[in-house]
PDB file of C-alpha atoms in Angstrom:
ATOM      1  CA  MET A   1      45.790 102.970 -85.808  1.00  0.00           C
ATOM      2  CA  SER A   2      48.082 101.086 -88.149  1.00  0.00           C
ATOM      3  CA  GLY A   3      50.247 100.041 -85.177  1.00  0.00           C
ATOM      4  CA  ALA A   4      47.228  98.666 -83.294  1.00  0.00           C
ATOM      5  CA  PHE A   5      46.015  96.849 -86.408  1.00  0.00           C
ATOM      6  CA  GLY A   6      49.467  95.352 -86.887  1.00  0.00           C
ATOM      7  CA  ASN A   7      49.526  94.079 -83.304  1.00  0.00           C
ATOM      8  CA  VAL A   8      46.079  92.517 -83.677  1.00  0.00           C
ATOM      9  CA  TYR A   9      47.055  90.926 -86.989  1.00  0.00           C
ATOM     10  CA  THR A  10      50.269  89.500 -85.503  1.00  0.00           C
ATOM     11  CA  GLY A  11      48.348  88.231 -82.485  1.00  0.00           C
ATOM     12  CA  LEU A  12      45.829  86.427 -84.694  1.00  0.00           C
ATOM     13  CA  ILE A  13      48.610  84.782 -86.690  1.00  0.00           C
ATOM     14  CA  PHE A  14      50.273  83.441 -83.552  1.00  0.00           C
ATOM     15  CA  PHE A  15      46.890  82.373 -82.167  1.00  0.00           C
ATOM     16  CA  PHE A  16      46.061  80.220 -85.203  1.00  0.00           C
ATOM     17  CA  LEU A  17      49.598  78.814 -85.211  1.00  0.00           C
ATOM     18  CA  TYR A  18      49.709  77.773 -81.568  1.00  0.00           C
ATOM     19  CA  ALA A  19      46.061  77.229 -80.600  1.00  0.00           C
ATOM     20  CA  PRO A  20      46.042  73.630 -81.966  1.00  0.00           C
ATOM     21  CA  ILE A  21      49.240  72.857 -80.057  1.00  0.00           C
ATOM     22  CA  ALA A  22      47.746  74.318 -76.881  1.00  0.00           C
ATOM     23  CA  VAL A  23      44.635  72.137 -77.294  1.00  0.00           C
ATOM     24  CA  LEU A  24      46.829  69.066 -77.843  1.00  0.00           C
ATOM     25  CA  ILE A  25      48.809  69.787 -74.655  1.00  0.00           C
ATOM     26  CA  ILE A  26      45.648  70.390 -72.610  1.00  0.00           C
ATOM     27  CA  PHE A  27      43.982  67.158 -73.756  1.00  0.00           C
ATOM     28  CA  SER A  28      47.153  65.177 -73.035  1.00  0.00           C
ATOM     29  CA  PHE A  29      46.075  65.594 -69.379  1.00  0.00           C
ATOM     30  CA  ASN A  30      42.403  64.713 -70.028  1.00  0.00           C
ATOM     31  CA  ALA A  31      41.090  61.754 -68.047  1.00  0.00           C
ATOM     32  CA  SER A  32      38.774  60.763 -70.903  1.00  0.00           C
ATOM     33  CA  LYS A  33      39.635  59.364 -74.311  1.00  0.00           C
ATOM     34  CA  SER A  34      37.228  61.866 -75.807  1.00  0.00           C
ATOM     35  CA  ARG A  35      38.804  64.610 -77.938  1.00  0.00           C
ATOM     36  CA  THR A  36      35.996  67.066 -77.173  1.00  0.00           C
ATOM     37  CA  ILE A  37      34.922  66.484 -73.554  1.00  0.00           C
ATOM     38  CA  TRP A  38      37.088  67.401 -70.566  1.00  0.00           C
ATOM     39  CA  ALA A  39      36.727  64.763 -67.829  1.00  0.00           C
ATOM     40  CA  GLY A  40      39.348  65.924 -65.334  1.00  0.00           C
ATOM     41  CA  PHE A  41      43.094  66.154 -64.921  1.00  0.00           C
ATOM     42  CA  THR A  42      45.244  63.007 -65.074  1.00  0.00           C
ATOM     43  CA  LEU A  43      48.785  61.843 -65.815  1.00  0.00           C
ATOM     44  CA  ASP A  44      47.652  58.358 -66.819  1.00  0.00           C
ATOM     45  CA  TRP A  45      48.441  58.841 -70.501  1.00  0.00           C
ATOM     46  CA  TYR A  46      52.038  59.793 -69.716  1.00  0.00           C
ATOM     47  CA  ILE A  47      52.376  56.766 -67.441  1.00  0.00           C
ATOM     48  CA  LYS A  48      50.943  54.432 -70.096  1.00  0.00           C
ATOM     49  CA  LEU A  49      53.186  56.063 -72.682  1.00  0.00           C
ATOM     50  CA  PHE A  50      56.336  55.110 -70.768  1.00  0.00           C
ATOM     51  CA  GLN A  51      54.961  51.604 -70.204  1.00  0.00           C
ATOM     52  CA  ASP A  52      54.491  51.037 -73.948  1.00  0.00           C
ATOM     53  CA  SER A  53      57.485  48.969 -75.079  1.00  0.00           C
ATOM     54  CA  GLY A  54      56.961  49.801 -78.753  1.00  0.00           C
ATOM     55  CA  ILE A  55      57.055  53.532 -78.139  1.00  0.00           C
ATOM     56  CA  MET A  56      60.043  53.214 -75.791  1.00  0.00           C
ATOM     57  CA  ASP A  57      61.968  51.262 -78.448  1.00  0.00           C
ATOM     58  CA  ALA A  58      61.132  53.956 -80.995  1.00  0.00           C
ATOM     59  CA  PHE A  59      62.200  56.615 -78.496  1.00  0.00           C
ATOM     60  CA  GLY A  60      65.549  54.888 -77.928  1.00  0.00           C
ATOM     61  CA  THR A  61      66.147  54.611 -81.668  1.00  0.00           C
ATOM     62  CA  THR A  62      65.272  58.282 -82.158  1.00  0.00           C
ATOM     63  CA  ILE A  63      67.639  59.470 -79.422  1.00  0.00           C
ATOM     64  CA  LEU A  64      70.482  57.229 -80.630  1.00  0.00           C
ATOM     65  CA  VAL A  65      70.128  58.319 -84.253  1.00  0.00           C
ATOM     66  CA  SER A  66      69.778  61.992 -83.306  1.00  0.00           C
ATOM     67  CA  VAL A  67      72.846  61.986 -81.046  1.00  0.00           C
ATOM     68  CA  LEU A  68      75.046  60.097 -83.513  1.00  0.00           C
ATOM     69  CA  ALA A  69      73.878  62.107 -86.521  1.00  0.00           C
ATOM     70  CA  ALA A  70      74.330  65.421 -84.690  1.00  0.00           C
ATOM     71  CA  ALA A  71      77.824  64.494 -83.461  1.00  0.00           C
ATOM     72  CA  ILE A  72      79.074  63.136 -86.804  1.00  0.00           C
ATOM     73  CA  SER A  73      77.556  65.940 -88.877  1.00  0.00           C
ATOM     74  CA  THR A  74      78.981  68.552 -86.487  1.00  0.00           C
ATOM     75  CA  VAL A  75      82.526  67.212 -86.875  1.00  0.00           C
ATOM     76  CA  ALA A  76      82.206  66.763 -90.641  1.00  0.00           C
ATOM     77  CA  GLY A  77      80.380  70.070 -91.112  1.00  0.00           C
ATOM     78  CA  THR A  78      82.981  72.017 -89.122  1.00  0.00           C
ATOM     79  CA  VAL A  79      85.825  70.552 -91.192  1.00  0.00           C
ATOM     80  CA  ALA A  80      83.885  71.243 -94.389  1.00  0.00           C
ATOM     81  CA  ALA A  81      83.203  74.845 -93.346  1.00  0.00           C
ATOM     82  CA  VAL A  82      86.925  75.402 -92.672  1.00  0.00           C
ATOM     83  CA  GLY A  83      87.772  73.958 -96.078  1.00  0.00           C
ATOM     84  CA  LEU A  84      85.174  76.110 -97.834  1.00  0.00           C
ATOM     85  CA  GLN A  85      86.448  79.225 -96.094  1.00  0.00           C
ATOM     86  CA  ASN A  86      89.943  78.620 -97.477  1.00  0.00           C
ATOM     87  CA  LEU A  87      88.721  78.402-101.079  1.00  0.00           C
ATOM     88  CA  ARG A  88      88.654  81.278-103.512  1.00  0.00           C
ATOM     89  CA  ARG A  89      85.529  83.385-103.644  1.00  0.00           C
ATOM     90  CA  ARG A  90      83.952  81.937-106.802  1.00  0.00           C
ATOM     91  CA  PRO A  91      84.363  78.206-105.955  1.00  0.00           C
ATOM     92  CA  ARG A  92      83.225  78.939-102.391  1.00  0.00           C
ATOM     93  CA  SER A  93      80.077  80.697-103.629  1.00  0.00           C
ATOM     94  CA  ILE A  94      79.251  77.786-105.941  1.00  0.00           C
ATOM     95  CA  LEU A  95      79.728  75.176-103.212  1.00  0.00           C
ATOM     96  CA  MET A  96      77.716  77.215-100.689  1.00  0.00           C
ATOM     97  CA  ALA A  97      74.875  77.373-103.210  1.00  0.00           C
ATOM     98  CA  VAL A  98      75.100  73.574-103.562  1.00  0.00           C
ATOM     99  CA  ASN A  99      75.095  73.289 -99.756  1.00  0.00           C
ATOM    100  CA  ASN A 100      71.841  75.263 -99.590  1.00  0.00           C
ATOM    101  CA  ILE A 101      69.988  72.957-102.009  1.00  0.00           C
ATOM    102  CA  PRO A 102      69.106  70.277 -99.382  1.00  0.00           C
ATOM    103  CA  ILE A 103      67.810  73.016 -97.078  1.00  0.00           C
ATOM    104  CA  THR A 104      65.444  74.503 -99.660  1.00  0.00           C
ATOM    105  CA  ASN A 105      64.592  71.165-101.228  1.00  0.00           C
ATOM    106  CA  ALA A 106      61.374  69.377-100.248  1.00  0.00           C
ATOM    107  CA  ASP A 107      61.894  66.623 -97.671  1.00  0.00           C
ATOM    108  CA  ILE A 108      59.974  64.103 -99.745  1.00  0.00           C
ATOM    109  CA  ILE A 109      62.364  64.608-102.671  1.00  0.00           C
ATOM    110  CA  THR A 110      65.368  64.165-100.388  1.00  0.00           C
ATOM    111  CA  GLY A 111      63.815  61.085 -98.791  1.00  0.00           C
ATOM    112  CA  VAL A 112      62.887  59.369-102.058  1.00  0.00           C
ATOM    113  CA  SER A 113      66.254  60.150-103.676  1.00  0.00           C
ATOM    114  CA  LEU A 114      68.167  58.789-100.679  1.00  0.00           C
ATOM    115  CA  MET A 115      65.964  55.683-100.642  1.00  0.00           C
ATOM    116  CA  LEU A 116      66.694  55.016-104.319  1.00  0.00           C
ATOM    117  CA  LEU A 117      70.411  55.556-103.693  1.00  0.00           C
ATOM    118  CA  PHE A 118      70.488  53.169-100.738  1.00  0.00           C
ATOM    119  CA  VAL A 119      68.429  50.503-102.526  1.00  0.00           C
ATOM    120  CA  SER A 120      70.671  50.660-105.600  1.00  0.00           C
ATOM    121  CA  ALA A 121      73.854  50.609-103.516  1.00  0.00           C
ATOM    122  CA  GLY A 122      72.428  47.820-101.359  1.00  0.00           C
ATOM    123  CA  LYS A 123      71.985  45.546-104.357  1.00  0.00           C
ATOM    124  CA  LEU A 124      75.631  46.028-105.282  1.00  0.00           C
ATOM    125  CA  MET A 125      77.102  45.902-101.771  1.00  0.00           C
ATOM    126  CA  GLY A 126      74.696  43.487-100.102  1.00  0.00           C
ATOM    127  CA  PHE A 127      72.883  45.561 -97.473  1.00  0.00           C
ATOM    128  CA  THR A 128      69.274  46.560 -96.907  1.00  0.00           C
ATOM    129  CA  LEU A 129      67.479  49.565 -95.486  1.00  0.00           C
ATOM    130  CA  GLY A 130      67.844  49.743 -91.729  1.00  0.00           C
ATOM    131  CA  PHE A 131      69.566  51.620 -88.929  1.00  0.00           C
ATOM    132  CA  GLY A 132      72.685  52.303 -90.987  1.00  0.00           C
ATOM    133  CA  THR A 133      70.828  53.897 -93.895  1.00  0.00           C
ATOM    134  CA  LEU A 134      68.653  55.863 -91.457  1.00  0.00           C
ATOM    135  CA  LEU A 135      71.757  57.260 -89.751  1.00  0.00           C
ATOM    136  CA  MET A 136      73.419  58.164 -93.062  1.00  0.00           C
ATOM    137  CA  ALA A 137      70.251  59.944 -94.202  1.00  0.00           C
ATOM    138  CA  HIS A 138      70.131  62.017 -91.015  1.00  0.00           C
ATOM    139  CA  ILE A 139      73.797  62.948 -91.335  1.00  0.00           C
ATOM    140  CA  THR A 140      73.145  64.009 -94.927  1.00  0.00           C
ATOM    141  CA  PHE A 141      70.406  66.520 -94.135  1.00  0.00           C
ATOM    142  CA  ASP A 142      72.092  67.721 -90.908  1.00  0.00           C
ATOM    143  CA  LEU A 143      75.374  68.667 -92.598  1.00  0.00           C
ATOM    144  CA  PRO A 144      74.155  71.814 -94.436  1.00  0.00           C
ATOM    145  CA  TYR A 145      72.779  73.313 -91.221  1.00  0.00           C
ATOM    146  CA  VAL A 146      76.081  72.783 -89.404  1.00  0.00           C
ATOM    147  CA  ILE A 147      78.026  74.383 -92.240  1.00  0.00           C
ATOM    148  CA  LEU A 148      75.708  77.405 -92.226  1.00  0.00           C
ATOM    149  CA  SER A 149      76.137  77.751 -88.448  1.00  0.00           C
ATOM    150  CA  VAL A 150      79.939  77.560 -88.472  1.00  0.00           C
ATOM    151  CA  THR A 151      80.653  79.643 -91.593  1.00  0.00           C
ATOM    152  CA  PRO A 152      79.706  83.080 -90.109  1.00  0.00           C
ATOM    153  CA  LYS A 153      82.104  82.532 -87.205  1.00  0.00           C
ATOM    154  CA  LEU A 154      84.914  81.642 -89.594  1.00  0.00           C
ATOM    155  CA  ARG A 155      84.284  84.814 -91.571  1.00  0.00           C
ATOM    156  CA  GLN A 156      84.745  86.870 -88.395  1.00  0.00           C
ATOM    157  CA  LEU A 157      88.249  85.471 -87.848  1.00  0.00           C
ATOM    158  CA  ASP A 158      91.393  87.225 -88.959  1.00  0.00           C
ATOM    159  CA  LYS A 159      92.641  85.217 -91.938  1.00  0.00           C
ATOM    160  CA  HIS A 160      96.222  85.449 -90.643  1.00  0.00           C
ATOM    161  CA  THR A 161      95.450  83.919 -87.225  1.00  0.00           C
ATOM    162  CA  PHE A 162      96.095  80.356 -88.361  1.00  0.00           C
ATOM    163  CA  GLU A 163      99.389  81.304 -90.016  1.00  0.00           C
ATOM    164  CA  ALA A 164     100.493  83.245 -86.943  1.00  0.00           C
ATOM    165  CA  ALA A 165      99.916  80.215 -84.733  1.00  0.00           C
ATOM    166  CA  GLN A 166     102.033  78.065 -87.046  1.00  0.00           C
ATOM    167  CA  ASP A 167     104.797  80.687 -87.087  1.00  0.00           C
ATOM    168  CA  LEU A 168     104.893  80.424 -83.284  1.00  0.00           C
ATOM    169  CA  GLY A 169     105.584  76.685 -83.523  1.00  0.00           C
ATOM    170  CA  ALA A 170     102.137  75.092 -83.516  1.00  0.00           C
ATOM    171  CA  THR A 171     101.350  72.221 -85.850  1.00  0.00           C
ATOM    172  CA  PRO A 172      98.335  72.642 -88.167  1.00  0.00           C
ATOM    173  CA  PHE A 173      96.219  70.465 -85.882  1.00  0.00           C
ATOM    174  CA  GLN A 174      97.347  72.329 -82.757  1.00  0.00           C
ATOM    175  CA  ALA A 175      96.654  75.675 -84.430  1.00  0.00           C
ATOM    176  CA  PHE A 176      93.151  74.555 -85.321  1.00  0.00           C
ATOM    177  CA  ARG A 177      92.392  72.990 -81.919  1.00  0.00           C
ATOM    178  CA  LYS A 178      93.841  75.717 -79.687  1.00  0.00           C
ATOM    179  CA  VAL A 179      93.331  78.855 -81.792  1.00  0.00           C
ATOM    180  CA  ILE A 180      90.596  78.423 -84.409  1.00  0.00           C
ATOM    181  CA  LEU A 181      88.224  76.053 -82.591  1.00  0.00           C
ATOM    182  CA  PRO A 182      87.800  78.218 -79.437  1.00  0.00           C
ATOM    183  CA  GLU A 183      86.867  81.180 -81.644  1.00  0.00           C
ATOM    184  CA  ILE A 184      84.248  79.288 -83.660  1.00  0.00           C
ATOM    185  CA  ARG A 185      82.941  77.170 -80.752  1.00  0.00           C
ATOM    186  CA  PRO A 186      79.638  79.117 -80.436  1.00  0.00           C
ATOM    187  CA  GLY A 187      78.816  78.361 -84.081  1.00  0.00           C
ATOM    188  CA  VAL A 188      79.800  74.720 -83.634  1.00  0.00           C
ATOM    189  CA  VAL A 189      77.569  74.334 -80.559  1.00  0.00           C
ATOM    190  CA  ASN A 190      74.662  76.027 -82.327  1.00  0.00           C
ATOM    191  CA  GLY A 191      75.133  73.703 -85.305  1.00  0.00           C
ATOM    192  CA  LEU A 192      75.149  70.692 -82.974  1.00  0.00           C
ATOM    193  CA  ILE A 193      71.898  71.745 -81.296  1.00  0.00           C
ATOM    194  CA  ILE A 194      70.193  72.520 -84.611  1.00  0.00           C
ATOM    195  CA  ALA A 195      71.296  69.177 -86.081  1.00  0.00           C
ATOM    196  CA  PHE A 196      69.933  67.320 -83.041  1.00  0.00           C
ATOM    197  CA  THR A 197      66.653  69.241 -83.271  1.00  0.00           C
ATOM    198  CA  MET A 198      66.283  68.483 -86.979  1.00  0.00           C
ATOM    199  CA  SER A 199      66.923  64.773 -86.441  1.00  0.00           C
ATOM    200  CA  ILE A 200      64.716  64.207 -83.418  1.00  0.00           C
ATOM    201  CA  ASP A 201      61.471  65.270 -85.132  1.00  0.00           C
ATOM    202  CA  ASP A 202      62.141  64.166 -88.724  1.00  0.00           C
ATOM    203  CA  PHE A 203      59.530  61.905 -90.293  1.00  0.00           C
ATOM    204  CA  VAL A 204      59.527  62.081 -94.092  1.00  0.00           C
ATOM    205  CA  ILE A 205      63.189  61.229 -94.722  1.00  0.00           C
ATOM    206  CA  SER A 206      63.188  58.612 -91.948  1.00  0.00           C
ATOM    207  CA  TYR A 207      60.061  56.991 -93.392  1.00  0.00           C
ATOM    208  CA  PHE A 208      61.764  56.371 -96.748  1.00  0.00           C
ATOM    209  CA  THR A 209      65.208  55.341 -95.485  1.00  0.00           C
ATOM    210  CA  ALA A 210      64.582  53.332 -92.299  1.00  0.00           C
ATOM    211  CA  GLY A 211      63.141  50.207 -93.886  1.00  0.00           C
ATOM    212  CA  SER A 212      60.692  47.937 -92.084  1.00  0.00           C
ATOM    213  CA  ARG A 213      62.890  46.867 -89.156  1.00  0.00           C
ATOM    214  CA  VAL A 214      63.577  50.277 -87.602  1.00  0.00           C
ATOM    215  CA  GLU A 215      61.034  52.782 -86.296  1.00  0.00           C
ATOM    216  CA  THR A 216      61.506  56.302 -84.933  1.00  0.00           C
ATOM    217  CA  LEU A 217      59.125  58.240 -82.712  1.00  0.00           C
ATOM    218  CA  ALA A 218      57.739  60.234 -85.624  1.00  0.00           C
ATOM    219  CA  MET A 219      57.067  57.005 -87.511  1.00  0.00           C
ATOM    220  CA  ALA A 220      55.434  55.502 -84.406  1.00  0.00           C
ATOM    221  CA  ILE A 221      53.107  58.503 -84.143  1.00  0.00           C
ATOM    222  CA  TYR A 222      52.189  58.154 -87.812  1.00  0.00           C
ATOM    223  CA  SER A 223      51.402  54.452 -87.428  1.00  0.00           C
ATOM    224  CA  MET A 224      49.226  55.239 -84.377  1.00  0.00           C
ATOM    225  CA  THR A 225      47.221  57.888 -86.248  1.00  0.00           C
ATOM    226  CA  ARG A 226      46.207  55.369 -88.929  1.00  0.00           C
ATOM    227  CA  LYS A 227      44.196  53.546 -86.251  1.00  0.00           C
ATOM    228  CA  ARG A 228      41.833  54.933 -83.639  1.00  0.00           C
ATOM    229  CA  ILE A 229      43.390  58.029 -82.082  1.00  0.00           C
ATOM    230  CA  ASN A 230      44.981  57.136 -78.749  1.00  0.00           C
ATOM    231  CA  PRO A 231      45.470  59.885 -76.133  1.00  0.00           C
ATOM    232  CA  GLU A 232      49.037  58.612 -75.727  1.00  0.00           C
ATOM    233  CA  ILE A 233      49.730  60.464 -78.994  1.00  0.00           C
ATOM    234  CA  ASN A 234      48.848  63.711 -77.252  1.00  0.00           C
ATOM    235  CA  ALA A 235      51.276  62.966 -74.428  1.00  0.00           C
ATOM    236  CA  LEU A 236      54.033  61.909 -76.831  1.00  0.00           C
ATOM    237  CA  SER A 237      53.526  64.948 -79.065  1.00  0.00           C
ATOM    238  CA  THR A 238      53.597  67.225 -76.006  1.00  0.00           C
ATOM    239  CA  ILE A 239      56.939  65.798 -74.887  1.00  0.00           C
ATOM    240  CA  LEU A 240      58.408  66.207 -78.370  1.00  0.00           C
ATOM    241  CA  PHE A 241      57.107  69.777 -78.656  1.00  0.00           C
ATOM    242  CA  VAL A 242      58.500  70.803 -75.271  1.00  0.00           C
ATOM    243  CA  SER A 243      61.872  69.159 -76.032  1.00  0.00           C
ATOM    244  CA  VAL A 244      62.267  70.858 -79.408  1.00  0.00           C
ATOM    245  CA  LEU A 245      61.030  74.195 -78.029  1.00  0.00           C
ATOM    246  CA  THR A 246      63.583  74.006 -75.206  1.00  0.00           C
ATOM    247  CA  LEU A 247      66.425  73.375 -77.650  1.00  0.00           C
ATOM    248  CA  LEU A 248      65.308  76.237 -79.887  1.00  0.00           C
ATOM    249  CA  ILE A 249      65.148  78.585 -76.892  1.00  0.00           C
ATOM    250  CA  ILE A 250      68.685  77.565 -75.945  1.00  0.00           C
ATOM    251  CA  VAL A 251      69.911  78.283 -79.489  1.00  0.00           C
ATOM    252  CA  ASN A 252      68.219  81.694 -79.617  1.00  0.00           C
ATOM    253  CA  VAL A 253      69.441  82.688 -76.158  1.00  0.00           C
ATOM    254  CA  ARG A 254      72.989  81.703 -77.092  1.00  0.00           C
ATOM    255  CA  GLN A 255      72.831  83.691 -80.326  1.00  0.00           C
ATOM    256  CA  ALA A 256      71.422  86.756 -78.560  1.00  0.00           C
ATOM    257  CA  ARG A 257      74.134  86.544 -75.915  1.00  0.00           C
ATOM    258  CA  GLN A 258      76.848  86.229 -78.563  1.00  0.00           C
ATOM    259  CA  GLU A 259      75.499  89.267 -80.404  1.00  0.00           C
ATOM    260  CA  ARG A 260      75.471  91.321 -77.193  1.00  0.00           C
ATOM    261  CA  LEU A 261      79.048  90.305 -76.384  1.00  0.00           C
ATOM    262  CA  ALA A 262      80.152  91.181 -79.916  1.00  0.00           C
ATOM    263  CA  GLU A 263      78.475  94.583 -79.718  1.00  0.00           C
ATOM    264  CA  ALA A 264      80.015  95.230 -76.295  1.00  0.00           C
ATOM    265  CA  ALA A 265      83.464  94.320 -77.625  1.00  0.00           C
ATOM    266  CA  MET A 266      83.042  96.733 -80.532  1.00  0.00           C
ATOM    267  CA  LEU A 267      81.861  99.578 -78.286  1.00  0.00           C
ATOM    268  CA  LYS A 268      84.581  99.053 -75.664  1.00  0.00           C
ATOM    269  CA  PRO A 269      87.143 101.868 -75.910  1.00  0.00           C
ATOM    270  CA  PRO A 270      90.746 100.826 -76.559  1.00  0.00           C
ATOM    271  CA  GLU A 271      93.039 100.727 -73.566  1.00  0.00           C
ATOM    272  CA  GLU A 272      95.358 103.703 -73.285  1.00  0.00           C
ATOM    273  CA  GLU A 273      99.048 103.047 -73.506  1.00  0.00           C
ATOM    274  CA  VAL A 274     100.979 103.678 -70.331  1.00  0.00           C
TER     275      VAL A 274
END
């Protein structure tokens, strides 16, 4: 009985979590502007969405910021993870705890603190909030996720692998590129995908650091909700949900595949010597 009750309880939790999203997706195809009456199936709201220049500009800004932030934070985070792995245990533990603070910290605190930093630095260096500060903010909150994705792969490596490559004549850069990087590539790719996912749907931090001249998709949705609700919001939210869900599925499938390969490698019997 307890098993059946647990299944029902879990089902109710998922129902209340995803029922609103399901309603939003369904009404993104509603021919009427009404949020309660179904008037037939249509794709008009998706067509009008892609004809809206303001939303398309926000979409372009979002994609550009997400791609740049994910790429830069992946490179910087991978290098940082390698550096942390080479530290002694106590300093590494302290720095990893510091790395986890932005992850557990509230987004509004991160957004306000970055805004104050950029405004103060802007007065001294002569710049204002805009695309540059938005990009730096996204890189800042993407970095910890990349480090957390790469670190487990580094821990699985033999600590003497890098030294062995150098003993065989490789330079430090060649040893990292040809020996270390292929081994940690799954963690790097996962970190890249997670960073892109975090950036593409961020609102709070972007709202405080973008200024008045730059607008992301999340900010465009927020500005639309302050007026009369437009069904284009349903279509836009559906596209964002499907995009993020697809990326998360890719990450989870990759992780599951890596775990299966690791388990298979551990269970594989050693080859007999001839």
